[in-house]
């Protein structure tokens, strides 16, 4: 299992957390998503055989 942490300053409210979790859980290989609007960070645990940090970062960027 691999993990990555992204700083997401635009995630400042709870409804952003819900949307980020939904978007990332749709990615094959994602096992867990911990998101905090208070700290503006997202930690993702994933299986590197199915996805990568680059793919996850791109999904976050596409979401805005």
Short mmCIF file of N, CA and C in Angstrom, two decimals:
data_model
loop_
_atom_site.label_atom_id
_atom_site.label_comp_id
_atom_site.label_asym_id
_atom_site.label_seq_id
_atom_site.Cartn_x
_atom_site.Cartn_y
_atom_site.Cartn_z
N UNK A 1 0.85 -1.17 0.00
CA UNK A 1 0.00 0.00 0.00
C UNK A 1 0.90 1.24 0.00
N UNK A 2 0.51 2.20 -0.79
CA UNK A 2 1.24 3.46 -0.92
C UNK A 2 0.33 4.59 -0.46
N UNK A 3 0.93 5.65 0.07
CA UNK A 3 0.11 6.80 0.44
C UNK A 3 0.76 8.08 -0.07
N UNK A 4 -0.08 9.08 -0.25
CA UNK A 4 0.37 10.39 -0.71
C UNK A 4 -0.50 11.44 -0.02
N UNK A 5 0.09 12.59 0.22
CA UNK A 5 -0.63 13.71 0.83
C UNK A 5 -0.57 14.90 -0.12
N UNK A 6 -1.71 15.50 -0.36
CA UNK A 6 -1.80 16.70 -1.19
C UNK A 6 -2.34 17.85 -0.35
N UNK A 7 -1.78 19.02 -0.56
CA UNK A 7 -2.31 20.25 0.04
C UNK A 7 -3.35 20.79 -0.94
N UNK A 8 -4.55 21.01 -0.43
CA UNK A 8 -5.66 21.47 -1.27
C UNK A 8 -6.29 22.70 -0.60
N UNK A 9 -5.70 23.88 -0.80
CA UNK A 9 -6.21 25.07 -0.12
C UNK A 9 -7.64 25.44 -0.51
N UNK A 10 -8.10 25.03 -1.69
CA UNK A 10 -9.46 25.36 -2.12
C UNK A 10 -10.51 24.51 -1.41
N UNK A 11 -10.08 23.50 -0.66
CA UNK A 11 -11.00 22.64 0.08
C UNK A 11 -11.17 23.22 1.49
N UNK A 12 -12.07 24.17 1.61
CA UNK A 12 -12.20 24.88 2.89
C UNK A 12 -13.54 24.65 3.59
N UNK A 13 -14.38 23.78 3.02
CA UNK A 13 -15.68 23.52 3.65
C UNK A 13 -15.98 22.02 3.59
N UNK A 14 -16.89 21.60 4.45
CA UNK A 14 -17.21 20.17 4.54
C UNK A 14 -17.78 19.60 3.25
N UNK A 15 -18.55 20.40 2.50
CA UNK A 15 -19.09 19.86 1.24
C UNK A 15 -17.97 19.61 0.23
N UNK A 16 -16.86 20.34 0.34
CA UNK A 16 -15.69 20.06 -0.52
C UNK A 16 -15.09 18.70 -0.15
N UNK A 17 -15.01 18.42 1.13
CA UNK A 17 -14.47 17.14 1.61
C UNK A 17 -15.29 15.98 1.05
N UNK A 18 -16.60 16.11 1.11
CA UNK A 18 -17.48 15.05 0.60
C UNK A 18 -17.22 14.82 -0.89
N UNK A 19 -17.11 15.89 -1.65
CA UNK A 19 -16.89 15.77 -3.10
C UNK A 19 -15.51 15.19 -3.41
N UNK A 20 -14.49 15.62 -2.70
CA UNK A 20 -13.14 15.08 -2.90
C UNK A 20 -13.11 13.59 -2.61
N UNK A 21 -13.73 13.19 -1.53
CA UNK A 21 -13.78 11.75 -1.20
C UNK A 21 -14.51 10.96 -2.28
N UNK A 22 -15.61 11.49 -2.78
CA UNK A 22 -16.38 10.81 -3.82
C UNK A 22 -15.54 10.65 -5.09
N UNK A 23 -14.90 11.72 -5.51
CA UNK A 23 -14.08 11.70 -6.73
C UNK A 23 -12.95 10.69 -6.61
N UNK A 24 -12.26 10.70 -5.49
CA UNK A 24 -11.10 9.83 -5.34
C UNK A 24 -11.48 8.37 -5.12
N UNK A 25 -12.57 8.11 -4.44
CA UNK A 25 -12.99 6.72 -4.23
C UNK A 25 -13.42 6.06 -5.54
N UNK A 26 -13.73 6.84 -6.56
CA UNK A 26 -14.08 6.29 -7.87
C UNK A 26 -12.86 5.80 -8.65
N UNK A 27 -11.66 6.14 -8.20
CA UNK A 27 -10.43 5.74 -8.90
C UNK A 27 -10.08 4.31 -8.49
N UNK A 28 -9.92 3.41 -9.47
CA UNK A 28 -9.52 2.03 -9.14
C UNK A 28 -8.20 2.01 -8.37
N UNK A 29 -8.16 1.24 -7.31
CA UNK A 29 -6.94 1.11 -6.52
C UNK A 29 -6.91 1.97 -5.27
N UNK A 30 -7.80 2.95 -5.17
CA UNK A 30 -7.85 3.80 -3.98
C UNK A 30 -8.50 3.00 -2.85
N UNK A 31 -7.80 2.92 -1.74
CA UNK A 31 -8.27 2.14 -0.59
C UNK A 31 -8.86 3.01 0.51
N UNK A 32 -8.30 4.21 0.71
CA UNK A 32 -8.79 5.09 1.78
C UNK A 32 -8.48 6.54 1.42
N UNK A 33 -9.38 7.43 1.83
CA UNK A 33 -9.19 8.87 1.62
C UNK A 33 -9.49 9.56 2.94
N UNK A 34 -8.51 10.31 3.43
CA UNK A 34 -8.67 11.12 4.63
C UNK A 34 -8.54 12.57 4.20
N UNK A 35 -9.60 13.34 4.34
CA UNK A 35 -9.59 14.73 3.90
C UNK A 35 -9.99 15.63 5.05
N UNK A 36 -9.32 16.79 5.14
CA UNK A 36 -9.61 17.75 6.20
C UNK A 36 -9.75 19.15 5.61
N UNK A 37 -10.94 19.72 5.75
CA UNK A 37 -11.12 21.09 5.30
C UNK A 37 -10.45 22.06 6.26
N UNK A 38 -10.31 21.69 7.52
CA UNK A 38 -9.65 22.55 8.50
C UNK A 38 -8.17 22.75 8.18
N UNK A 39 -7.53 21.69 7.68
CA UNK A 39 -6.10 21.77 7.37
C UNK A 39 -5.83 21.88 5.88
N UNK A 40 -6.84 21.68 5.06
CA UNK A 40 -6.68 21.78 3.61
C UNK A 40 -5.77 20.71 3.03
N UNK A 41 -5.87 19.50 3.57
CA UNK A 41 -5.04 18.40 3.09
C UNK A 41 -5.90 17.17 2.79
N UNK A 42 -5.37 16.35 1.88
CA UNK A 42 -5.98 15.06 1.55
C UNK A 42 -4.89 14.01 1.59
N UNK A 43 -5.10 12.96 2.36
CA UNK A 43 -4.18 11.82 2.38
C UNK A 43 -4.91 10.65 1.73
N UNK A 44 -4.23 10.01 0.79
CA UNK A 44 -4.84 8.92 0.03
C UNK A 44 -3.97 7.69 0.15
N UNK A 45 -4.58 6.57 0.51
CA UNK A 45 -3.90 5.28 0.49
C UNK A 45 -4.37 4.55 -0.76
N UNK A 46 -3.41 4.03 -1.54
CA UNK A 46 -3.78 3.39 -2.79
C UNK A 46 -2.84 2.25 -3.13
N UNK A 47 -3.32 1.39 -4.01
CA UNK A 47 -2.54 0.27 -4.52
C UNK A 47 -1.83 0.75 -5.77
N UNK A 48 -0.50 0.82 -5.73
CA UNK A 48 0.29 1.35 -6.84
C UNK A 48 0.24 0.49 -8.09
N UNK A 49 -0.29 -0.71 -7.99
CA UNK A 49 -0.46 -1.55 -9.18
C UNK A 49 -1.63 -1.08 -10.04
N UNK A 50 -2.53 -0.30 -9.45
CA UNK A 50 -3.73 0.13 -10.15
C UNK A 50 -3.77 1.62 -10.46
N UNK A 51 -3.07 2.43 -9.69
CA UNK A 51 -3.08 3.87 -9.92
C UNK A 51 -1.78 4.46 -9.41
N UNK A 52 -1.62 5.77 -9.57
CA UNK A 52 -0.39 6.45 -9.14
C UNK A 52 -0.74 7.80 -8.53
N UNK A 53 0.23 8.38 -7.87
CA UNK A 53 0.04 9.71 -7.29
C UNK A 53 -0.26 10.73 -8.37
N UNK A 54 0.34 10.57 -9.54
CA UNK A 54 0.11 11.49 -10.65
C UNK A 54 -1.34 11.43 -11.13
N UNK A 55 -1.89 10.24 -11.22
CA UNK A 55 -3.29 10.08 -11.63
C UNK A 55 -4.21 10.73 -10.59
N UNK A 56 -3.92 10.51 -9.33
CA UNK A 56 -4.75 11.09 -8.26
C UNK A 56 -4.66 12.60 -8.26
N UNK A 57 -3.47 13.13 -8.45
CA UNK A 57 -3.31 14.59 -8.51
C UNK A 57 -4.08 15.17 -9.69
N UNK A 58 -4.03 14.48 -10.83
CA UNK A 58 -4.76 14.94 -12.01
C UNK A 58 -6.27 14.95 -11.75
N UNK A 59 -6.78 13.92 -11.07
CA UNK A 59 -8.21 13.89 -10.75
C UNK A 59 -8.61 15.08 -9.87
N UNK A 60 -7.76 15.40 -8.89
CA UNK A 60 -8.04 16.56 -8.04
C UNK A 60 -7.99 17.85 -8.85
N UNK A 61 -7.01 17.98 -9.72
CA UNK A 61 -6.90 19.18 -10.56
C UNK A 61 -8.12 19.34 -11.47
N UNK A 62 -8.57 18.22 -12.06
CA UNK A 62 -9.73 18.27 -12.95
C UNK A 62 -10.99 18.67 -12.20
N UNK A 63 -11.07 18.30 -10.94
CA UNK A 63 -12.24 18.63 -10.12
C UNK A 63 -12.30 20.11 -9.77
N UNK A 64 -11.14 20.76 -9.84
CA UNK A 64 -11.11 22.19 -9.56
C UNK A 64 -10.78 22.43 -8.16
#
